[in-house]
Tab-separated table of C-alpha atoms and ligand atoms in Angstrom:
chain	number	residue	atom	x	y	z
A	1	UNK	CA	59.381	137.570	52.028
A	2	UNK	CA	57.728	135.313	51.692
A	3	UNK	CA	59.437	131.942	53.623
A	4	UNK	CA	59.568	128.621	54.215
A	5	UNK	CA	60.477	126.850	56.894
A	6	UNK	CA	60.976	123.738	56.780
A	7	UNK	CA	60.404	121.512	60.141
A	8	UNK	CA	58.558	124.703	60.916
A	9	UNK	CA	56.739	123.983	63.458
A	10	UNK	CA	59.747	122.626	65.783
A	11	UNK	CA	61.583	124.560	68.694
A	12	UNK	CA	63.590	127.173	66.588
A	13	UNK	CA	61.299	127.154	63.482
A	14	UNK	CA	58.655	128.182	65.609
A	15	UNK	CA	60.070	130.820	66.595
A	16	UNK	CA	61.534	131.903	63.681
A	17	UNK	CA	58.008	132.098	62.035
A	18	UNK	CA	57.154	134.274	65.285
A	19	UNK	CA	60.451	137.020	64.230
A	20	UNK	CA	59.203	136.247	60.459
A	21	UNK	CA	55.500	137.901	60.934
A	22	UNK	CA	56.862	140.532	63.551
A	23	UNK	CA	58.815	141.750	61.100
A	24	UNK	CA	56.194	142.188	58.393
A	25	UNK	CA	57.565	138.436	56.471
A	26	UNK	CA	55.068	135.949	55.117
A	27	UNK	CA	56.149	132.241	56.875
A	28	UNK	CA	55.035	129.187	55.212
A	29	UNK	CA	55.466	126.028	57.733
A	30	UNK	CA	56.831	122.591	56.393
A	31	UNK	CA	56.711	119.577	58.826
A	32	UNK	CA	56.096	117.060	59.173
A	33	UNK	CA	55.334	116.709	63.221
A	34	UNK	CA	57.735	114.039	63.604
A	35	UNK	CA	59.729	116.092	66.283
A	36	UNK	CA	56.117	118.734	66.962
A	37	UNK	CA	52.902	118.709	67.959
A	38	UNK	CA	49.758	120.149	65.390
A	39	UNK	CA	48.355	122.821	67.872
A	40	UNK	CA	51.674	124.944	68.445
A	41	UNK	CA	50.351	126.395	64.784
A	42	UNK	CA	46.923	127.667	66.856
A	43	UNK	CA	49.894	128.745	69.973
A	44	UNK	CA	51.639	130.522	67.350
A	45	UNK	CA	48.678	132.147	65.693
A	46	UNK	CA	47.646	133.567	68.864
A	47	UNK	CA	51.015	135.514	69.136
A	48	UNK	CA	51.575	136.755	65.380
A	49	UNK	CA	47.556	137.334	65.718
A	50	UNK	CA	46.483	135.922	62.432
A	51	UNK	CA	46.736	132.914	60.569
A	52	UNK	CA	49.886	131.143	59.388
A	53	UNK	CA	49.922	128.366	56.308
A	54	UNK	CA	50.916	125.596	57.302
A	55	UNK	CA	51.740	122.163	54.553
A	56	UNK	CA	51.853	118.657	56.049
A	57	UNK	CA	54.897	116.614	54.168
A	58	UNK	CA	58.347	115.401	55.023
A	59	UNK	CA	61.263	117.144	53.068
A	60	UNK	CA	62.284	113.955	51.237
A	61	UNK	CA	59.437	114.785	49.449
A	62	UNK	CA	60.454	116.888	46.311
A	63	UNK	CA	57.185	117.037	44.218
A	64	UNK	CA	55.264	118.036	46.819
A	65	UNK	CA	58.260	120.356	48.177
A	66	UNK	CA	58.148	121.721	44.048
A	67	UNK	CA	54.444	122.418	44.352
A	68	UNK	CA	54.581	124.128	47.195
A	69	UNK	CA	57.498	126.359	46.560
A	70	UNK	CA	55.702	127.357	43.077
A	71	UNK	CA	52.346	127.067	44.104
A	72	UNK	CA	52.662	129.857	47.433
A	73	UNK	CA	55.478	131.977	45.385
A	74	UNK	CA	58.178	131.455	47.663
A	75	UNK	CA	61.366	133.955	47.903
A	76	UNK	CA	63.232	132.051	50.423
A	77	UNK	CA	63.885	128.728	52.368
A	78	UNK	CA	65.155	128.723	56.088
A	79	UNK	CA	66.486	124.782	56.540
A	80	UNK	CA	65.566	123.937	59.995
A	81	UNK	CA	63.850	120.388	59.445
A	82	UNK	CA	66.232	117.109	60.687
A	83	UNK	CA	66.839	114.860	63.068
A	84	UNK	CA	68.501	115.760	66.415
A	85	UNK	CA	69.368	113.652	68.536
A	86	UNK	CA	73.448	113.061	69.486
A	87	UNK	CA	73.325	110.050	71.202
A	88	UNK	CA	69.926	108.570	69.236
A	89	UNK	CA	71.692	109.297	65.856
A	90	UNK	CA	74.817	106.498	67.104
A	91	UNK	CA	71.832	104.128	67.401
A	92	UNK	CA	70.072	104.887	64.651
A	93	UNK	CA	72.500	106.421	61.831
A	94	UNK	CA	70.737	105.439	58.686
A	95	UNK	CA	67.788	107.202	60.417
A	96	UNK	CA	69.862	110.623	60.602
A	97	UNK	CA	72.071	109.976	56.850
A	98	UNK	CA	68.299	109.708	55.464
A	99	UNK	CA	66.305	112.789	57.019
A	100	UNK	CA	69.040	114.542	57.341
A	101	UNK	CA	71.421	114.669	54.136
A	102	UNK	CA	68.652	113.153	52.154
A	103	UNK	CA	66.124	115.641	52.892
A	104	UNK	CA	68.659	118.429	52.111
A	105	UNK	CA	69.048	117.417	48.554
A	106	UNK	CA	65.498	116.941	48.436
A	107	UNK	CA	64.700	120.416	48.775
A	108	UNK	CA	68.452	121.547	47.453
A	109	UNK	CA	66.368	119.621	43.749
A	110	UNK	CA	63.381	121.934	44.416
A	111	UNK	CA	64.653	124.803	44.657
A	112	UNK	CA	66.159	124.556	41.700
A	113	UNK	CA	63.611	122.755	39.288
A	114	UNK	CA	61.439	126.507	40.927
A	115	UNK	CA	64.449	128.690	40.810
A	116	UNK	CA	64.489	129.764	44.629
A	117	UNK	CA	67.881	131.231	45.423
A	118	UNK	CA	68.156	131.762	48.817
A	119	UNK	CA	69.141	129.362	51.633
A	120	UNK	CA	69.582	129.681	55.101
A	121	UNK	CA	70.497	126.254	57.042
A	122	UNK	CA	70.618	125.386	60.652
A	123	UNK	CA	73.639	124.116	61.187
A	124	UNK	CA	75.862	123.931	64.949
A	125	UNK	CA	78.851	124.576	66.598
A	126	UNK	CA	79.063	120.596	66.871
A	127	UNK	CA	80.852	120.739	63.202
A	128	UNK	CA	83.421	122.463	65.534
A	129	UNK	CA	84.003	118.905	67.964
A	130	UNK	CA	86.840	119.156	70.822
A	131	UNK	CA	87.888	123.234	70.411
A	132	UNK	CA	91.170	123.365	69.736
A	133	UNK	CA	90.854	126.875	71.288
A	134	UNK	CA	88.242	129.153	72.517
A	135	UNK	CA	86.749	131.039	71.360
A	136	UNK	CA	85.482	128.969	68.257
A	137	UNK	CA	85.285	131.553	65.746
A	138	UNK	CA	83.731	130.341	62.334
A	139	UNK	CA	87.750	129.651	60.493
A	140	UNK	CA	88.124	126.738	63.520
A	141	UNK	CA	89.004	123.444	61.892
A	142	UNK	CA	85.934	121.189	61.438
A	143	UNK	CA	85.265	117.427	62.465
A	144	UNK	CA	82.430	115.547	64.075
A	145	UNK	CA	81.904	112.632	65.975
A	146	UNK	CA	79.392	111.088	65.746
A	147	UNK	CA	76.125	110.789	63.137
A	148	UNK	CA	74.900	113.847	64.007
A	149	UNK	CA	77.518	115.821	63.973
A	150	UNK	CA	79.235	114.235	60.277
A	151	UNK	CA	75.505	115.865	58.575
A	152	UNK	CA	75.351	118.994	59.420
A	153	UNK	CA	78.811	118.262	58.230
A	154	UNK	CA	78.181	116.946	54.896
A	155	UNK	CA	75.497	118.801	54.960
A	156	UNK	CA	77.712	121.988	54.767
A	157	UNK	CA	80.031	120.725	52.941
A	158	UNK	CA	77.303	119.471	50.136
A	159	UNK	CA	75.980	123.148	49.976
A	160	UNK	CA	79.867	125.098	49.212
A	161	UNK	CA	80.065	122.619	46.373
A	162	UNK	CA	76.315	123.284	44.935
A	163	UNK	CA	77.256	127.272	45.789
A	164	UNK	CA	79.944	126.483	43.971
A	165	UNK	CA	77.940	125.305	41.203
A	166	UNK	CA	74.749	127.778	40.892
A	167	UNK	CA	76.455	131.256	40.471
A	168	UNK	CA	72.574	132.249	41.983
A	169	UNK	CA	72.347	130.863	44.767
A	170	UNK	CA	72.615	132.998	48.234
A	171	UNK	CA	73.074	130.329	51.170
A	172	UNK	CA	73.895	131.095	54.800
A	173	UNK	CA	75.015	128.338	57.370
A	174	UNK	CA	74.028	129.051	60.707
A	175	UNK	CA	76.076	127.647	63.258
A	176	UNK	CA	73.972	127.767	66.804
A	177	UNK	CA	75.915	127.411	70.053
A	178	UNK	CA	73.442	126.234	72.769
A	179	UNK	CA	69.675	127.640	72.144
A	180	UNK	CA	67.342	127.741	75.090
A	181	UNK	CA	64.509	129.884	76.500
A	182	UNK	CA	61.078	130.326	74.973
A	183	UNK	CA	58.976	132.810	73.868
A	184	UNK	CA	57.510	135.231	76.542
A	185	UNK	CA	53.961	134.463	76.191
A	186	UNK	CA	54.995	131.055	77.247
A	187	UNK	CA	52.704	129.286	74.153
A	188	UNK	CA	55.828	128.053	72.351
A	189	UNK	CA	59.527	126.561	73.467
A	190	UNK	CA	60.880	123.415	73.348
A	191	UNK	CA	59.170	120.305	74.431
A	192	UNK	CA	60.828	117.485	74.361
A	193	UNK	CA	59.557	113.486	74.048
A	194	UNK	CA	60.333	112.304	77.909
A	195	UNK	CA	63.241	112.270	79.717
A	196	UNK	CA	65.542	115.185	78.901
A	197	UNK	CA	68.586	114.796	77.478
A	198	UNK	CA	69.860	118.914	77.299
A	199	UNK	CA	70.276	120.361	80.556
A	200	UNK	CA	67.721	123.616	79.981
A	201	UNK	CA	64.157	120.877	79.825
A	202	UNK	CA	65.570	119.040	82.413
A	203	UNK	CA	66.741	121.593	84.757
A	204	UNK	CA	62.826	123.286	83.796
A	205	UNK	CA	61.603	119.322	84.327
A	206	UNK	CA	63.234	119.547	87.773
A	207	UNK	CA	61.937	122.731	89.103
A	208	UNK	CA	58.284	121.475	87.979
A	209	UNK	CA	59.146	118.490	90.450
A	210	UNK	CA	58.811	116.082	87.263
A	211	UNK	CA	62.271	114.518	87.895
A	212	UNK	CA	63.658	114.812	91.272
A	213	UNK	CA	67.241	116.418	91.073
A	214	UNK	CA	70.099	117.194	88.584
A	215	UNK	CA	72.684	114.653	87.296
A	216	UNK	CA	75.962	117.354	86.654
A	217	UNK	CA	77.768	115.640	84.322
A	218	UNK	CA	81.582	115.460	85.245
A	219	UNK	CA	82.310	118.521	88.233
A	220	UNK	CA	86.292	117.575	87.645
A	221	UNK	CA	86.561	119.616	83.975
A	222	UNK	CA	89.536	122.251	83.237
A	223	UNK	CA	86.528	125.025	83.874
A	224	UNK	CA	86.272	127.556	86.843
A	225	UNK	CA	84.105	125.776	88.795
A	226	UNK	CA	84.550	122.209	87.578
A	227	UNK	CA	81.320	121.613	85.448
A	228	UNK	CA	80.637	121.687	82.069
A	229	UNK	CA	80.879	124.895	80.202
A	230	UNK	CA	78.832	126.493	76.814
A	231	UNK	CA	77.795	129.628	74.860
A	232	UNK	CA	74.109	129.246	76.232
A	233	UNK	CA	72.010	131.291	73.753
A	234	UNK	CA	68.159	132.953	73.780
A	235	UNK	CA	66.018	131.246	71.267
A	236	UNK	CA	64.303	134.693	70.404
A	237	UNK	CA	67.965	135.841	70.012
A	238	UNK	CA	68.711	133.412	67.486
A	239	UNK	CA	65.672	133.676	65.852
A	240	UNK	CA	66.593	137.281	64.510
A	241	UNK	CA	69.271	135.910	63.655
A	242	UNK	CA	67.891	133.956	61.321
A	243	UNK	CA	66.122	137.380	59.880
A	244	UNK	CA	69.696	138.822	60.090
A	245	UNK	CA	70.886	136.243	57.790
A	246	UNK	CA	67.953	136.854	54.700
A	247	UNK	CA	68.940	140.577	55.077
A	248	UNK	CA	72.346	139.568	54.932
A	249	UNK	CA	71.834	137.319	51.971
A	250	UNK	CA	69.467	139.801	49.585
A	251	UNK	CA	72.345	142.726	50.974
A	252	UNK	CA	75.320	140.816	49.757
A	253	UNK	CA	73.760	138.442	46.449
A	254	UNK	CA	74.869	134.871	45.528
A	255	UNK	CA	77.670	133.212	47.691
A	256	UNK	CA	78.027	130.270	50.462
A	257	UNK	CA	78.208	132.215	53.874
A	258	UNK	CA	78.765	130.666	57.533
A	259	UNK	CA	78.167	132.251	60.490
A	260	UNK	CA	78.716	131.990	64.234
A	261	UNK	CA	75.073	133.158	66.465
A	262	UNK	CA	76.207	132.284	69.774
A	263	UNK	CA	76.401	135.123	72.748
A	264	UNK	CA	80.213	135.037	73.353
A	265	UNK	CA	80.198	134.019	77.111
A	266	UNK	CA	80.392	130.229	78.556
A	267	UNK	CA	77.476	129.305	81.668
A	268	UNK	CA	78.831	126.368	83.759
A	269	UNK	CA	75.918	123.374	84.805
A	270	UNK	CA	76.057	124.423	88.418
A	271	UNK	CA	75.830	128.303	87.360
A	272	UNK	CA	73.074	127.521	84.864
A	273	UNK	CA	71.460	125.512	88.360
A	274	UNK	CA	71.535	128.292	90.098
A	275	UNK	CA	70.186	130.833	87.771
A	276	UNK	CA	67.327	128.385	86.993
A	277	UNK	CA	66.758	128.394	90.942
A	278	UNK	CA	67.120	132.307	91.158
A	279	UNK	CA	64.540	132.790	88.138
A	280	UNK	CA	61.955	130.327	88.831
A	281	UNK	CA	61.970	129.716	93.114
A	282	UNK	CA	62.390	126.244	93.144
A	283	UNK	CA	65.229	124.220	93.782
A	284	UNK	CA	67.477	122.436	91.992
A	285	UNK	CA	68.555	119.247	93.741
A	286	UNK	CA	72.192	118.314	91.939
A	287	UNK	CA	73.902	115.010	92.688
A	288	UNK	CA	77.184	114.908	90.379
A	289	UNK	CA	77.719	112.438	88.114
A	290	UNK	CA	80.206	110.004	85.861
A	291	UNK	CA	81.907	112.904	82.464
A	292	UNK	CA	78.970	111.786	79.551
A	293	UNK	CA	80.942	110.836	76.546
A	294	UNK	CA	81.573	112.392	74.143
A	295	UNK	CA	81.238	115.801	76.511
A	296	UNK	CA	83.378	118.743	75.223
A	297	UNK	CA	85.143	120.969	79.119
A	298	UNK	CA	83.631	124.155	77.463
A	299	UNK	CA	82.476	125.580	74.222
A	300	UNK	CA	81.239	129.007	73.398
A	301	UNK	CA	81.478	131.123	70.483
A	302	UNK	CA	83.269	134.212	68.578
A	303	UNK	CA	80.627	136.615	67.214
A	304	UNK	CA	81.953	138.828	66.219
A	305	UNK	CA	81.712	138.129	62.621
A	306	UNK	CA	77.722	137.857	62.867
A	307	UNK	CA	78.350	141.453	64.646
A	308	UNK	CA	80.487	142.791	62.075
A	309	UNK	CA	78.591	141.463	58.831
A	310	UNK	CA	74.955	141.085	59.769
A	311	UNK	CA	74.747	143.426	62.681
A	312	UNK	CA	73.457	140.488	65.043
A	313	UNK	CA	74.043	140.681	68.249
A	314	UNK	CA	72.394	138.705	71.060
A	315	UNK	CA	70.532	140.755	73.791
A	316	UNK	CA	68.908	138.375	75.953
A	317	UNK	CA	70.868	137.264	79.396
A	318	UNK	CA	70.573	134.298	80.969
A	319	UNK	CA	68.093	135.256	83.627
A	320	UNK	CA	65.849	135.921	80.950
A	321	UNK	CA	66.378	132.571	79.417
A	322	UNK	CA	65.424	130.772	82.646
A	323	UNK	CA	62.419	132.713	83.184
A	324	UNK	CA	60.916	132.151	79.614
A	325	UNK	CA	61.776	127.990	80.384
A	326	UNK	CA	59.704	128.361	83.486
A	327	UNK	CA	57.059	130.266	82.077
A	328	UNK	CA	56.551	127.998	79.183
A	329	UNK	CA	57.542	124.941	81.838
A	330	UNK	CA	54.897	126.373	84.039
A	331	UNK	CA	51.867	127.556	81.316
A	332	UNK	CA	52.013	124.920	79.550
A	333	UNK	CA	54.055	122.099	79.121
A	334	UNK	CA	52.582	122.018	82.927
A	335	UNK	CA	49.319	121.903	81.614
A	336	UNK	CA	49.695	119.166	79.529
A	337	UNK	CA	49.457	120.770	75.997
A	338	UNK	CA	53.273	121.221	75.027
A	339	UNK	CA	54.499	122.159	71.027
B	401	NAD	P1	63.083	120.231	66.919
B	401	NAD	O1	62.906	118.881	66.269
B	401	NAD	O2	62.143	121.265	67.800
B	401	NAD	O3	62.519	120.770	64.851
B	401	NAD	C1	62.465	119.998	63.704
B	401	NAD	C2	61.877	120.149	62.879
B	401	NAD	O4	61.706	119.317	61.601
B	401	NAD	C3	60.399	119.023	63.515
B	401	NAD	O5	59.252	120.219	64.074
B	401	NAD	C4	59.697	117.726	63.282
B	401	NAD	O6	58.570	117.457	63.133
B	401	NAD	C5	60.216	117.935	61.615
B	401	NAD	N1	61.175	117.374	60.712
B	401	NAD	C6	61.821	116.227	61.122
B	401	NAD	N2	61.932	115.623	60.186
B	401	NAD	C7	61.277	116.046	59.130
B	401	NAD	C8	61.568	115.735	58.034
B	401	NAD	N3	61.878	114.861	57.705
B	401	NAD	N4	60.358	116.508	56.977
B	401	NAD	C9	59.516	117.588	57.613
B	401	NAD	N5	59.389	117.525	58.750
B	401	NAD	C10	60.887	117.085	59.660
B	401	NAD	O7	64.381	121.021	66.470
B	401	NAD	P2	65.092	122.405	67.091
B	401	NAD	O8	65.599	121.934	67.919
B	401	NAD	O9	64.286	123.472	66.951
B	401	NAD	O10	66.131	122.283	65.971
B	401	NAD	C11	65.801	122.821	64.606
B	401	NAD	C12	67.107	122.920	63.158
B	401	NAD	O11	68.406	123.161	63.760
B	401	NAD	C13	67.894	121.387	63.094
B	401	NAD	O12	67.769	120.939	61.594
B	401	NAD	C14	68.716	120.587	64.118
B	401	NAD	O13	69.505	120.022	63.868
B	401	NAD	C15	69.432	122.257	64.439
B	401	NAD	N6	70.034	122.832	65.900
B	401	NAD	C16	69.469	122.464	66.884
B	401	NAD	C17	69.751	122.719	68.059
B	401	NAD	C18	68.950	122.500	69.294
B	401	NAD	O14	70.357	122.567	70.150
B	401	NAD	N7	68.069	122.742	69.620
B	401	NAD	C19	71.037	123.024	68.034
B	401	NAD	C20	71.944	123.188	66.362
B	401	NAD	C21	70.902	123.352	65.266
B	402	UFG	N1	74.435	118.623	81.708
B	402	UFG	C1	74.385	117.869	82.991
B	402	UFG	N2	73.605	117.349	82.838
B	402	UFG	C2	72.944	117.009	81.610
B	402	UFG	C3	72.428	117.729	80.575
B	402	UFG	C4	73.766	118.255	80.590
B	402	UFG	O1	75.447	118.039	83.571
B	402	UFG	O2	71.448	116.083	82.274
B	402	UFG	C5	75.632	118.817	80.514
B	402	UFG	C6	76.636	118.620	79.421
B	402	UFG	O3	77.569	117.669	80.422
B	402	UFG	C7	77.171	119.597	79.262
B	402	UFG	C8	76.025	120.904	79.633
B	402	UFG	O4	75.399	120.545	80.455
B	402	UFG	O5	78.322	120.049	79.877
B	402	UFG	C9	75.266	121.278	78.280
B	402	UFG	O6	74.687	119.672	77.986
B	402	UFG	P1	73.358	119.794	76.679
B	402	UFG	O7	73.312	118.092	76.539
B	402	UFG	O8	72.160	120.689	76.648
B	402	UFG	O9	74.149	120.301	75.072
B	402	UFG	P2	75.431	119.847	74.562
B	402	UFG	O10	76.166	121.144	74.505
B	402	UFG	O11	75.934	118.782	74.799
B	402	UFG	O12	74.741	119.928	73.283
B	402	UFG	C10	74.163	120.647	72.459
B	402	UFG	C11	73.251	119.967	71.360
B	402	UFG	C12	73.877	119.320	70.609
B	402	UFG	C13	74.730	120.383	69.603
B	402	UFG	C14	76.014	121.195	70.468
B	402	UFG	C15	76.815	121.979	69.729
B	402	UFG	O13	72.156	118.953	72.758
B	402	UFG	O14	72.470	118.926	69.222
B	402	UFG	O15	75.421	121.458	71.457
B	402	UFG	O16	75.834	122.935	69.313
B	402	UFG	F1	75.308	119.564	69.213
């Protein structure tokens, strides 16, 4: 199948493009490169061993999307494009609403105009808000505490409405937990601008000597070692989850389906720092800092629905997540050619 990946040059999109090509599908990337570099495409092509089609454009440009969907004879869309920083979303809510919401509405209009009926959407575990119980299953109540989370929640609601109104639409909302790691080649991975907000890229830069130490945001949570617990999932496992979702939609037909993509295992900040030190052979100096506002103590997935219905489970462990991140850091980022 020919699949359009909006935001396909980004962190998760590029890994999903590799997985799609590996499974014999054809990937067409659609990206405005607002948070990715053009040379990621060459590195991606080195991995898959052939050219990959790329369209530079903004998802809010409905006319362009329509032309691409029609001319390229696209069979399904995976919608990654959007802004994703929780902190930035509180400072620039309008940018988040226009990019994420308007972008999705534009895509839906283009899909309707061209008769493309299959959509996989990048949602997030952030839609669960403060956990009322753990592990988080798909029926857990949803809420949002910041504009980024609200865009994900609102998009899920829009998709449910559009799905109810159009009996042909096949929609899968994938709620990602904490994607980390990189492709085993070390050619593509996560490359945040400036000082990373997220734990794994921050630790990688401490190991690389670019940052002096890790600030542990709170060591007094009600968790086994007092630090925050998350469900880190290898980005290649996550990418394979998108393949499983496309296959599921093709088999099961129209509907609006929701799946957690996580491992089901919680890992604390200190456990991740220790695993990274082990994988990289570098010390990760750390200092306890105040809690980060808005953080929850623990968040991890119940994964049975994805296992039973999609036939998908995460296979890669913490060591592989850290080793691949370190390989990307040393082979690509330290050479100044990040994703
Ligand atoms: P990313 O920033 O690396 O990738 C997003 C891509 O979309 C970038 O290449 C960017 O240039 C592009 N883009 C942004 N706005 C666009 C627009 N208006 N038109 C066209 N292209 C646009 O982010 P990622 O980590 O790969 O995340 C992909 C998706 O997954 C996002 O929707 C994000 O919210 C969601 N998600 C990510 C995480 C995470 O921790 N990385 C967790 C949960 C959900
Ligand atoms: N942390 C530190 N020091 C740091 C960075 C993070 O101690 O320098 C801690 C946090 O307090 C938290 C854990 O590491 O306990 C993980 O933090 P991240 O920022 O890596 O990830 P979050 O779980 O806070 O958020 C991520 C994405 C969100 C998404 C959410 C749920 O960034 O976009 O997962 O999917 F909404």
